[in-house]
Short mmCIF file of C-alpha atoms in Angstrom, two decimals:
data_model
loop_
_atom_site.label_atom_id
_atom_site.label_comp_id
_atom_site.label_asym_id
_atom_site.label_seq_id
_atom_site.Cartn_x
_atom_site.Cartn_y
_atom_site.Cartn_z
CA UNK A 27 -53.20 -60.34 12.95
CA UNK A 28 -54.90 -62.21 15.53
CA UNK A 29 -54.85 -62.05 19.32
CA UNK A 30 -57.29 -63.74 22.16
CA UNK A 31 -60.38 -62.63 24.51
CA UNK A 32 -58.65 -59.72 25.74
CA UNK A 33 -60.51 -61.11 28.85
CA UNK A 34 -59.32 -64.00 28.55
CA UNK A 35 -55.33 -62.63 29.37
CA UNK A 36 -54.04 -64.58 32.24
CA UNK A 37 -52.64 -61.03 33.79
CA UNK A 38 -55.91 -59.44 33.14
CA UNK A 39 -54.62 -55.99 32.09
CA UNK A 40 -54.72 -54.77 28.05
CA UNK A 41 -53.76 -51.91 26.75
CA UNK A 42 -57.20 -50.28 25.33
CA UNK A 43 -56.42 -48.67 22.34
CA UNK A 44 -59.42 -45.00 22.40
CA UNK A 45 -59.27 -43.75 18.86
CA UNK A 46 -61.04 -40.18 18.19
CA UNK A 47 -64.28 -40.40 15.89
CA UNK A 48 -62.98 -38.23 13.00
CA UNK A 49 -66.00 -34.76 13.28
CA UNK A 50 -67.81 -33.48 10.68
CA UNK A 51 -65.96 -30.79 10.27
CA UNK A 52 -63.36 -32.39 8.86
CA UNK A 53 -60.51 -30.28 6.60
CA UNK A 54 -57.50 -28.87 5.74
CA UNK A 55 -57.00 -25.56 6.83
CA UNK A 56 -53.12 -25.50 7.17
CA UNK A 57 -53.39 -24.67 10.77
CA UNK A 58 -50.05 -26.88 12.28
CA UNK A 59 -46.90 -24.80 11.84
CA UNK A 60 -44.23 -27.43 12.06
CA UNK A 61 -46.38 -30.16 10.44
CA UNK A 62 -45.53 -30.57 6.90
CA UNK A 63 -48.41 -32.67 6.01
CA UNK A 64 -50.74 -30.25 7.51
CA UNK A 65 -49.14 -27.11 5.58
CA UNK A 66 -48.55 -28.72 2.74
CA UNK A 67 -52.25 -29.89 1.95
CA UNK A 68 -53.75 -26.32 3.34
CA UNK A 69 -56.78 -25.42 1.64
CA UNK A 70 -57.29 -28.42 -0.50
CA UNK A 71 -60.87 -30.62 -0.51
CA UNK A 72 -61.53 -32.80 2.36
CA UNK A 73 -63.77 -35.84 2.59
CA UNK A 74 -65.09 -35.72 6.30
CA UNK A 75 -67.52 -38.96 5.44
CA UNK A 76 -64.45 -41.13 4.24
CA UNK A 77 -61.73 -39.42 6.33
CA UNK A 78 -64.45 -40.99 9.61
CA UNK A 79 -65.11 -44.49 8.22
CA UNK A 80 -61.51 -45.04 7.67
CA UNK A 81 -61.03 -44.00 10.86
CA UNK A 82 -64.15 -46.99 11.81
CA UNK A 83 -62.49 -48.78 9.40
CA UNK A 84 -59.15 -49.01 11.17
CA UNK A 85 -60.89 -49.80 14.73
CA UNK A 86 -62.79 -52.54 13.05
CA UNK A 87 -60.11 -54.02 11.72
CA UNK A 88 -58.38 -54.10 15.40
CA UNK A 89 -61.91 -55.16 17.22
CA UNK A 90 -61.90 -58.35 14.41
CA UNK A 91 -58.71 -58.77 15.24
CA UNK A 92 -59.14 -58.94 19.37
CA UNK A 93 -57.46 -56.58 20.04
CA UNK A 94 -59.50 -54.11 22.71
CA UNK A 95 -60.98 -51.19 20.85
CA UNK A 96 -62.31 -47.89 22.27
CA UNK A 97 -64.03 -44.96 20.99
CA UNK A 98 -63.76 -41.23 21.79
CA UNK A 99 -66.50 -38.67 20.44
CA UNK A 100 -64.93 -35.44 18.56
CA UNK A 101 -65.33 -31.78 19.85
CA UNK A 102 -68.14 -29.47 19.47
CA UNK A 103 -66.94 -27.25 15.84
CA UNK A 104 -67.82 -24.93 14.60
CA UNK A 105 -66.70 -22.93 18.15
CA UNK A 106 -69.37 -20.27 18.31
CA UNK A 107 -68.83 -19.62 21.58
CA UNK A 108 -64.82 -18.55 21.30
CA UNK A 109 -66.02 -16.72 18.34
CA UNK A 110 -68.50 -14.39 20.21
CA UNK A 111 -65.56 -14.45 22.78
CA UNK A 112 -63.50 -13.25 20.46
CA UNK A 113 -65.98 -9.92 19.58
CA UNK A 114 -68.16 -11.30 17.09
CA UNK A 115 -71.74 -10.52 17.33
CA UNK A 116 -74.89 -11.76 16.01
CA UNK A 117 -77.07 -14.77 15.17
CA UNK A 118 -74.89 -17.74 14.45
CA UNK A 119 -74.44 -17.18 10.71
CA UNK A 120 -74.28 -13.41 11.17
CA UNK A 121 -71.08 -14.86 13.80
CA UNK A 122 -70.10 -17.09 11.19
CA UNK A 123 -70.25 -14.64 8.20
CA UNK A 124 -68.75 -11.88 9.83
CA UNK A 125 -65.73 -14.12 10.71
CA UNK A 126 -64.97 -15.55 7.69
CA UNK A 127 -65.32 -11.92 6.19
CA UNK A 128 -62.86 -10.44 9.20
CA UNK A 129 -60.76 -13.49 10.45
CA UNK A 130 -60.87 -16.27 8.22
CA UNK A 131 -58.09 -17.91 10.18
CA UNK A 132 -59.87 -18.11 13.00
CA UNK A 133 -63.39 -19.60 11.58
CA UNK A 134 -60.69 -22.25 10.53
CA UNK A 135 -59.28 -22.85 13.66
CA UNK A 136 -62.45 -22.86 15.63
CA UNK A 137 -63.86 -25.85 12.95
CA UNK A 138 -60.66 -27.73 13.46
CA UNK A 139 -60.95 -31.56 13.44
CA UNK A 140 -58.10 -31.91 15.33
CA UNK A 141 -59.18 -33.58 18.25
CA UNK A 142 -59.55 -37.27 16.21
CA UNK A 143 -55.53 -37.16 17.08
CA UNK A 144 -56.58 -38.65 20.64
CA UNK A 145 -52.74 -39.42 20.81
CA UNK A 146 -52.81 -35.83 21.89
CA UNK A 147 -55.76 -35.99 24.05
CA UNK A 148 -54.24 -36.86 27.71
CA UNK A 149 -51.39 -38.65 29.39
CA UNK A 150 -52.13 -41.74 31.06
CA UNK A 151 -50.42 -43.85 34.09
CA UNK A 152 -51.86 -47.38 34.57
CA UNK A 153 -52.74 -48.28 37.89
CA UNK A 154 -49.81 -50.63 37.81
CA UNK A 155 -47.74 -48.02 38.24
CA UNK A 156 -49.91 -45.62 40.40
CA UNK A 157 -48.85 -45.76 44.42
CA UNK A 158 -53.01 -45.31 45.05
CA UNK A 159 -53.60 -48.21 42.34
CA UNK A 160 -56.07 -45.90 39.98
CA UNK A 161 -55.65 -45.17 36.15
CA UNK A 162 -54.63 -41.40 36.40
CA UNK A 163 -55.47 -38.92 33.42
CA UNK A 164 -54.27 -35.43 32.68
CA UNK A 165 -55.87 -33.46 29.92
CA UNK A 166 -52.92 -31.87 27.78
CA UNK A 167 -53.46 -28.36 27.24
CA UNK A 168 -52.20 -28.03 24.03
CA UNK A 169 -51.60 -24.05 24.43
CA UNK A 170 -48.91 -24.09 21.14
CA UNK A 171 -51.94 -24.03 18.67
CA UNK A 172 -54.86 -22.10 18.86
CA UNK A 173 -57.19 -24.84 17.31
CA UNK A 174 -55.89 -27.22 19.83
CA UNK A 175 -56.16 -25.07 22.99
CA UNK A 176 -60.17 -25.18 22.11
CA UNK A 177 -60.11 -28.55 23.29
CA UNK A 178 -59.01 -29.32 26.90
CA UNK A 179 -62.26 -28.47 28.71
CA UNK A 180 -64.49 -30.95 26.56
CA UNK A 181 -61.68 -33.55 26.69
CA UNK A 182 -61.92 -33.57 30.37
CA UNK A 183 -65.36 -33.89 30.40
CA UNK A 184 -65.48 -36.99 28.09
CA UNK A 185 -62.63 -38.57 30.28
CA UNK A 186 -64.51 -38.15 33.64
CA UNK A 187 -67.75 -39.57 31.42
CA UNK A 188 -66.62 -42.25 30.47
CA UNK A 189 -63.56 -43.20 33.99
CA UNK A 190 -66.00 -42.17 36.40
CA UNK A 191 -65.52 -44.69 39.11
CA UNK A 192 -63.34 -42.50 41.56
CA UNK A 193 -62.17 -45.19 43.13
CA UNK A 194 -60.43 -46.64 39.79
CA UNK A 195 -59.85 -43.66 37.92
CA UNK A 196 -58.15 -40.46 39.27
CA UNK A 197 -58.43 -36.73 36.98
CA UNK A 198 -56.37 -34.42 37.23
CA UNK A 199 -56.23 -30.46 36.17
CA UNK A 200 -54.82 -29.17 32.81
CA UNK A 201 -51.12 -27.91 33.29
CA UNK A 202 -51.27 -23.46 33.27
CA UNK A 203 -51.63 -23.24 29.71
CA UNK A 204 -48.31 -21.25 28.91
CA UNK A 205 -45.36 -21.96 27.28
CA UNK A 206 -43.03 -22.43 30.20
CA UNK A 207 -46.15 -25.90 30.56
CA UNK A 208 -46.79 -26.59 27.12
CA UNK A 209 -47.62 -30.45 27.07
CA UNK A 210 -49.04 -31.85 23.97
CA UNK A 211 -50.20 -35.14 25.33
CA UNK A 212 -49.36 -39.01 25.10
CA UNK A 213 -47.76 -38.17 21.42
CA UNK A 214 -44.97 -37.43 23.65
CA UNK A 215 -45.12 -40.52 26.66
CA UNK A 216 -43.71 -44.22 26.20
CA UNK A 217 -44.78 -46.73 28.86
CA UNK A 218 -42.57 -49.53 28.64
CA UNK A 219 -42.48 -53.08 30.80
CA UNK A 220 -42.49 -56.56 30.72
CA UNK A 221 -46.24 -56.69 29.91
CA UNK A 222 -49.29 -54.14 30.48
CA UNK A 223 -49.73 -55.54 33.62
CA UNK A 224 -46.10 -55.36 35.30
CA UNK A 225 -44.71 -51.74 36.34
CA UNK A 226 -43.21 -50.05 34.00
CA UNK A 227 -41.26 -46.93 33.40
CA UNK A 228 -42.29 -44.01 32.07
CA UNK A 229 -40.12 -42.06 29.00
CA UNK A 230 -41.06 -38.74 28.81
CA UNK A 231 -39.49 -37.16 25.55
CA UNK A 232 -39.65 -32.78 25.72
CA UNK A 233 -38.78 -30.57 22.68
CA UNK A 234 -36.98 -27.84 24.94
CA UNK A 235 -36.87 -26.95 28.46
CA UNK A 236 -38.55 -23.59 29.50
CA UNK A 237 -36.24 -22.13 32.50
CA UNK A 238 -32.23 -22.14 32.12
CA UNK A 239 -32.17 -23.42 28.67
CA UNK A 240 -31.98 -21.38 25.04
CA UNK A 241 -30.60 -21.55 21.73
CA UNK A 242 -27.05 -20.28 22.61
CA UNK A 243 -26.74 -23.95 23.97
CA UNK A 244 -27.02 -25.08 20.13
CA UNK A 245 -29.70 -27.51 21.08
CA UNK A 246 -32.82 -25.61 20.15
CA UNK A 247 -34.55 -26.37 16.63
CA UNK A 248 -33.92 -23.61 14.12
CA UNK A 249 -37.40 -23.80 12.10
CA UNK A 250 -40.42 -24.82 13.87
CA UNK A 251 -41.02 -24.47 17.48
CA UNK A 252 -40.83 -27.31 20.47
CA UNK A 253 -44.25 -28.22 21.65
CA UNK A 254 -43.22 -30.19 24.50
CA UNK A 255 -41.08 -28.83 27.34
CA UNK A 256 -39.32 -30.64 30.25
CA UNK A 257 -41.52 -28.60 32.89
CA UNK A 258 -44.97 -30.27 31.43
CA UNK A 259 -43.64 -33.42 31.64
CA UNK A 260 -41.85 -33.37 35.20
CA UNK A 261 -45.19 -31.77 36.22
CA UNK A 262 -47.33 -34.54 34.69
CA UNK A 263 -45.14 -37.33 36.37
CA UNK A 264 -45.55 -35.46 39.57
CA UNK A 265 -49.29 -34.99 39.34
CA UNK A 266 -49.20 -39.05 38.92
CA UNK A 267 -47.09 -40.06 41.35
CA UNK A 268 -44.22 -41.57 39.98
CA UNK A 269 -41.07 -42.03 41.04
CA UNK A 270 -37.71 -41.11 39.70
CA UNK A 271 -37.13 -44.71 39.71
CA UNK A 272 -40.35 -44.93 37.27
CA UNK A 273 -39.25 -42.37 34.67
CA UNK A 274 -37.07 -41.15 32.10
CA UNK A 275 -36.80 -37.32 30.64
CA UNK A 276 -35.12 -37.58 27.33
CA UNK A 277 -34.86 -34.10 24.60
CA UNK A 278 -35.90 -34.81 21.42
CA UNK A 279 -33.61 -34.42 18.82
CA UNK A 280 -33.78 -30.85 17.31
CA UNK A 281 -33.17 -31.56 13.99
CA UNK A 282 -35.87 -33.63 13.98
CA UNK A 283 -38.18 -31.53 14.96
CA UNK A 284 -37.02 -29.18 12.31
CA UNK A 285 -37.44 -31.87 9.37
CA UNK A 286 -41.27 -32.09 10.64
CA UNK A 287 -40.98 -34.13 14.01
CA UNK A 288 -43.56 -31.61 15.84
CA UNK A 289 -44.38 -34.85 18.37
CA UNK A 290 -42.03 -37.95 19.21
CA UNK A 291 -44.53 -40.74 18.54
CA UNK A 292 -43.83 -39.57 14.74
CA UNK A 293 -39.90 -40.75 15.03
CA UNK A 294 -40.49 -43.57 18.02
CA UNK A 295 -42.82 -45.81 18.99
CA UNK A 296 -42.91 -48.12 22.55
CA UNK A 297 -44.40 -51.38 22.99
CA UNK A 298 -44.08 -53.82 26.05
CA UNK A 299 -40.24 -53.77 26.50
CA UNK A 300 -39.52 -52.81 22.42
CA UNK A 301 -38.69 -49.06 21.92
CA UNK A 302 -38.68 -48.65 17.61
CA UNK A 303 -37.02 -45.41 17.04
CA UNK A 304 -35.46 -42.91 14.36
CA UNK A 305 -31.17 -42.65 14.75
CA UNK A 306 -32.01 -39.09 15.21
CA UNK A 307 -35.33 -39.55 17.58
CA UNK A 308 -33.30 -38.29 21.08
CA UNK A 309 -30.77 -35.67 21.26
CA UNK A 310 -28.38 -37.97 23.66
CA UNK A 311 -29.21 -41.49 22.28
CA UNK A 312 -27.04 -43.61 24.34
CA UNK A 313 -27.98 -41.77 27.71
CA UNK A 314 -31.83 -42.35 26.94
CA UNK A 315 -31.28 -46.17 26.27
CA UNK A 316 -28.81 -46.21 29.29
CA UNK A 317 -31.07 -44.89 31.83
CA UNK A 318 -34.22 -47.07 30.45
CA UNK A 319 -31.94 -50.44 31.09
CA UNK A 320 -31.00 -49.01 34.04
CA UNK A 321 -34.07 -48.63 35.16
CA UNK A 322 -36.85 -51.33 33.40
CA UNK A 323 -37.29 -54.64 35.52
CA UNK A 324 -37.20 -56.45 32.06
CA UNK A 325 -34.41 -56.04 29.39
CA UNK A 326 -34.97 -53.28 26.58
CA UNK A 327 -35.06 -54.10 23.17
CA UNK A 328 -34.47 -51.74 20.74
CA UNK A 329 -35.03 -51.19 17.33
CA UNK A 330 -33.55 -48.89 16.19
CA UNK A 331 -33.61 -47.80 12.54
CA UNK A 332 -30.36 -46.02 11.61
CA UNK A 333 -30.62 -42.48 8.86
CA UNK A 334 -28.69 -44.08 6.29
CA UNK A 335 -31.94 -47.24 5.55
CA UNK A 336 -34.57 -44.37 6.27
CA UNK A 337 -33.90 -40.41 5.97
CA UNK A 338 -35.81 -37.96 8.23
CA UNK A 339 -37.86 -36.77 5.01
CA UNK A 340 -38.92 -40.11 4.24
CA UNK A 341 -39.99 -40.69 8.39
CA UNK A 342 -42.13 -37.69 8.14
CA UNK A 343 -43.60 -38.04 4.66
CA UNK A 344 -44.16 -42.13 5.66
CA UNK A 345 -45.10 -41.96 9.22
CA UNK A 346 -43.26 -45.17 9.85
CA UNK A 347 -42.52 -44.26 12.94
CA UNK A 348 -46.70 -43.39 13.70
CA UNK A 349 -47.58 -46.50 13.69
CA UNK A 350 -49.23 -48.85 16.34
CA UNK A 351 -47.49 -51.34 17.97
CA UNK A 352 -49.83 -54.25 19.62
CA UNK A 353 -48.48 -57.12 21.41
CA UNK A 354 -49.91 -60.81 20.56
CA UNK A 355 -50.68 -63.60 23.21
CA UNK A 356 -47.25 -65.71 21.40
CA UNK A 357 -45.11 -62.66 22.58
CA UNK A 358 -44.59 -61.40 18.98
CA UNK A 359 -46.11 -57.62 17.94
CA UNK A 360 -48.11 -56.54 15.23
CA UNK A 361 -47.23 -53.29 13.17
CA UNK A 362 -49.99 -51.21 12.25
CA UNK A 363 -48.35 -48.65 9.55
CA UNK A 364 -50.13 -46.16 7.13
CA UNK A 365 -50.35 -47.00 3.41
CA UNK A 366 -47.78 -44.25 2.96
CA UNK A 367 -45.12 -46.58 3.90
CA UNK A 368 -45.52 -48.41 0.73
CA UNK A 369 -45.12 -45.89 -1.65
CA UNK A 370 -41.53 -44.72 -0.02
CA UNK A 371 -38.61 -47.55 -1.64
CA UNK A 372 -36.16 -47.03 1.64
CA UNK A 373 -39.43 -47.25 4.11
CA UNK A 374 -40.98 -50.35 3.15
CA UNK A 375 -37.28 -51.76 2.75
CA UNK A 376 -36.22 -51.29 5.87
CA UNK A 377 -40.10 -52.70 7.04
CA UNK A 378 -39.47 -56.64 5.44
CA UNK A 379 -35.44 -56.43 5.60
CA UNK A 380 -35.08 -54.73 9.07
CA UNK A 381 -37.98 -55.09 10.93
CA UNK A 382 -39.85 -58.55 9.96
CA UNK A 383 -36.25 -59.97 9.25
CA UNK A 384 -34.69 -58.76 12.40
CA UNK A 385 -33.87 -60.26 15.59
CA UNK A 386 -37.44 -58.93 17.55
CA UNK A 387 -40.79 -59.36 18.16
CA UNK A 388 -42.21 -57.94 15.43
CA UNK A 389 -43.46 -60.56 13.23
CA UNK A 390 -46.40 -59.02 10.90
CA UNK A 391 -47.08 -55.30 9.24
CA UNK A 392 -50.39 -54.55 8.41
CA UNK A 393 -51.00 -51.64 6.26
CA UNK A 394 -53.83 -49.51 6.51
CA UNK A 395 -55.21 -46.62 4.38
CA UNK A 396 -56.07 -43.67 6.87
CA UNK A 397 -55.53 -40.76 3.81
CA UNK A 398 -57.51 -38.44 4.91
CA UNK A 399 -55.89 -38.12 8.06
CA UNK A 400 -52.28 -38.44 7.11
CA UNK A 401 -52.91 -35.39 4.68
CA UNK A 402 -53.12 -33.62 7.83
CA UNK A 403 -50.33 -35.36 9.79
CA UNK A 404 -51.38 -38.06 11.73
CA UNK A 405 -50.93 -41.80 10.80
CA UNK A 406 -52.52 -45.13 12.64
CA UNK A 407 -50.93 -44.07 16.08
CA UNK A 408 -52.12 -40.23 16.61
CA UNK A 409 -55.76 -41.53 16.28
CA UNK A 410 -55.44 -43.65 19.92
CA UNK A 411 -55.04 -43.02 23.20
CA UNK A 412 -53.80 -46.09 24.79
CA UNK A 413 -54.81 -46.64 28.13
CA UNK A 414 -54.08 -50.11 29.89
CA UNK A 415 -57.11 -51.11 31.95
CA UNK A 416 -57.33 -54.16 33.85
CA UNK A 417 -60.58 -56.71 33.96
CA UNK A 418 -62.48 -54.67 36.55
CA UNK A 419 -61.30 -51.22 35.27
CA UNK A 420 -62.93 -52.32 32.02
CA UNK A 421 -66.10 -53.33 33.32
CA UNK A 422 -66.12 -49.97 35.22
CA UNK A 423 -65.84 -47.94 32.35
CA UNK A 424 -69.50 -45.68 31.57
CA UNK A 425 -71.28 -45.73 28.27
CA UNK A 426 -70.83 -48.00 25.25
CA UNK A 427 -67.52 -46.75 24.38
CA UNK A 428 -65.67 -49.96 23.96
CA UNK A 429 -66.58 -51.22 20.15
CA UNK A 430 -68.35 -53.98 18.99
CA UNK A 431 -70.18 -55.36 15.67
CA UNK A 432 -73.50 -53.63 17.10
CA UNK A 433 -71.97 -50.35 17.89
CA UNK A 434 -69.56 -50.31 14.87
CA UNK A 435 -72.72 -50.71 12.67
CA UNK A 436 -74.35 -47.29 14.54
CA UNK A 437 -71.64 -45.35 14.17
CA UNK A 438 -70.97 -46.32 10.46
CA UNK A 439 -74.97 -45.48 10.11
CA UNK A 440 -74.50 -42.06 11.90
CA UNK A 441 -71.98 -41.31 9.85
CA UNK A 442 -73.28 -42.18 6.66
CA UNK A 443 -76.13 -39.84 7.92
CA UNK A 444 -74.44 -36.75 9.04
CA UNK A 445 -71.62 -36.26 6.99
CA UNK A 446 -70.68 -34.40 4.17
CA UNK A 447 -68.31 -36.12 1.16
CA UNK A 448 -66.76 -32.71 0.73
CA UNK A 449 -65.84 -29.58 2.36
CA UNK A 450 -63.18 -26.98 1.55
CA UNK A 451 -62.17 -23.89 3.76
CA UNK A 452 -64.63 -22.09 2.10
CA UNK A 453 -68.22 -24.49 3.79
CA UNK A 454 -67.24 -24.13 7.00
CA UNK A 455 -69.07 -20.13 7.03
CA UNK A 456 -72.48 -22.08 6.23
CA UNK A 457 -74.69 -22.21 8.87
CA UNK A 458 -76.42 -25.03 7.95
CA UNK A 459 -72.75 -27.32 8.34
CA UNK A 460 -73.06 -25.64 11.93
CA UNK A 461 -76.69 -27.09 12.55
CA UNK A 462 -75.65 -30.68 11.15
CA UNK A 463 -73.08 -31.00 13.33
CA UNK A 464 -74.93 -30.29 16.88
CA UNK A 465 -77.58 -32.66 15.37
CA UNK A 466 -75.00 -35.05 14.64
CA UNK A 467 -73.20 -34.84 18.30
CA UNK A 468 -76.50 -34.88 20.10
CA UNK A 469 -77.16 -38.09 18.53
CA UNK A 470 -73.43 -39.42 19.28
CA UNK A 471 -73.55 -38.61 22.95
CA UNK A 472 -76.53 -41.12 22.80
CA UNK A 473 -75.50 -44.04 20.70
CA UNK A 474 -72.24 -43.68 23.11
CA UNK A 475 -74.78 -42.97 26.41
CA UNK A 476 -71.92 -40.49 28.08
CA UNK A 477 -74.14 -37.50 28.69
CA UNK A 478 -74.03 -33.71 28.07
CA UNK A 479 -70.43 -33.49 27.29
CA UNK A 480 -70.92 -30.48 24.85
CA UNK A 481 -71.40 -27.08 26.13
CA UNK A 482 -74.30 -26.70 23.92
CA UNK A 483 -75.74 -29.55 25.66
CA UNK A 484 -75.07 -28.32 28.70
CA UNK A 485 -76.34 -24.40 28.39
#
């Protein structure tokens, strides 16, 4: 796994992988209907010090590599302030207290880690593809979950942080946060092209469609809900200013989404012109590769893996499918996949007999161990953000938030300093976890140097 300078690129433009520091919060509360990982480890011990150096440990690994590595701090948790919201009252552990002895649900939700999934942070259109020529960003707003709704307004600050130069980066509002505009993020938004630099077109993939569409159609999942719609993503490409000619809406298939498939970068994955994807990944397969041909300057290559070499169980329980994708100088990819994939027969099969053997660009799999966050579900590709950034964008971009030996070390340091080895359900009522963490997020925003981004900071 080896690629050059990124600035080095005759084109100029990478794609920036930002993965989310894991927070010290860090556990499994069981919070993600639809997300079998998630429910299935509810309630069980978490690590938050090892779940965050893997997490360092992955970027590293990436940075070493060359490949261009970002960083994104987590939320402020435990949510005090949603709490008191909510009708508690009190000091901060009579607040805490009082809600684990009313509501324990929702002191678990409001201590969710859940924003280290960056994948779910934003969408993001390269200025490539931009008619003003700036990087655009829209916060998702997450409204199917609770935990995840707490995030938005401290995701946009970090974003305007860190893209500040207004004449590079544009930011736009969070879609209404209702279910007609429920928009989960990048997990749900392919970029493909030529190369990060040439346009490229945008696939969209939505979980239902909110107006003129239900279940008497026989294309609505049966078990867990759709987090994307149609609307959010129309609205999103709209915001951005794409064209029809830039973009694709495809549905996701619904039985996927009822085996586990709560976002589509866990049964696809897009890379330069390659689109790896699950048979069952999009309800009309053939239209959705049609209309990308039609409309990509380059040829599309996909690679598709068919139900019969890996089952939809075995996607969800590997996270195959959640893995990153990186493009090398010699035009061949790298595969980033989650240890997982080696303890499923039919997954790590079809890896060496489909994938490395098959006719396209993907010439190496690297394995990494990211357990602590899979246990939760979300492999190697729901903790980045990928945003493609050309030379000057780069050297635009406030704070140290691009990684490097020096700042790698820090944040291992930090962590090593802050964070607990274990926490169950049960920890997250002590105060004192509440205390460490603002201690431990006042000293991030400084090692990263993006400014009061937390509301406590900024009261």
């Amino acid at each position: 796994m080896s690629q050059s300078d990124p600035d080095e690129r005759e084109d100029n433009f990478v794609e920036v992988n930002f993965d989310g520091l894991v927070g010290p919060t860090h556990n499994y509360a069981g919070l993600a209907l639809g997300n079998v990982a998630s429910m299935t480890h509810g309630g069980l011990e978490a690590n938050p010090r090892e779940a965050a150096l893997q997490g360092l440990g992955k970027m590293k690994a990436l940075m070493d590599a060359g490949y261009a590595q970002g960083v994104l701090p987590p939320q402020q948790r435990p949510d005090l302030g949603v709490l008191r919201q909510l009708g508690f009252t009190g000091s901060d552990a009579q607040v805490l207290a009082r809600a684990a002895g009313d509501a324990p649900q929702l002191l678990r939700a409001v201590c969710s880690a859940s924003s280290m999934w960056t994948a779910n942070a934003a969408t993001v259109t390269p200025s490539a593809d931009a008619p003003d020529g700036r990087v655009h960003f829209t916060p998702a707003n997450l409204q199917s979950s609770f935990h995840r709704f707490l995030e938005p307004a401290t995701t946009a600050r970090v974003l305007a942080a860190i893209f500040r130069e207004e004449a590079l980066f544009a930011h736009h509002s969070v879609l209404p946060a209702t279910p007609a505009f429920s928009d989960e993020g990048a997990a749900n938004h392919t970029r493909l092209a030529a190369d990060y630099g040439e346009p490229g077109v945008h696939l969209f993939v939505y979980g239902r469609a909110a107006f003129g569409w239900g279940a008497e159609e026989g294309v609505a999942p049966q078990r867990y809900p759709a987090r994307q719609t149609l609307e959010a993503s129309q609205a999103i490409a709209r915001q951005h200013g794409l064209a029809e000619s830039q973009t694709v809406f495809a549905q996701q298939h619904p039985e996927s989404i009822d085996a586990g498939v709560f976002h589509n970068d866990v049964i696809s994955v897009g890379n330069g012109p390659v689109l790896l994807y699950h048979e069952r990944a999009f309800l009309d397969e053939q239209a959705t590769l049609d209309a990308l041909r039609e409309k990509m300057a380059t040829p599309l290559v996909p690679v598709r893996v068919p139900e019969e070499a890996v089952s939809l169980e075995d996607a969800v329980a590997s996270y195959l499918f959640n893995s990153q994708l990186l493009s090398n100088p010699d035009g061949t990819m790298t595969l980033v996949v989650p240890g997982e994939c080696q303890e499923r027969e039919s997954v790590w099969r079809t890896i060496q007999d489909l994938l490395l053997a098959g006719h396209n660009p993907i010439s190496e799999v690297v394995v990494k161990d990211v357990k602590q966050s899979m246990r939760n579900g979300g492999g190697p590709a729901c903790l980045r953000l990928r945003v493609v950034l050309s030379a000057a964008e780069r050297a635009a971009l406030s704070g140290r938030v691009l990684l490097t030996e020096p700042l790698h070390g820090e944040l291992t340091a930090w962590v090593e300093r802050h964070y607990r080895d274990r926490l169950t359900p049960k920890d997250l009522a002590d105060p004192q976890l509440a205390e460490e963490t603002l201690a431990a997020l006042d000293e991030l925003t400084r090692i990263l140097a993006i400014g009061a981004v937390y509301p406590f900071q900024r009261r």
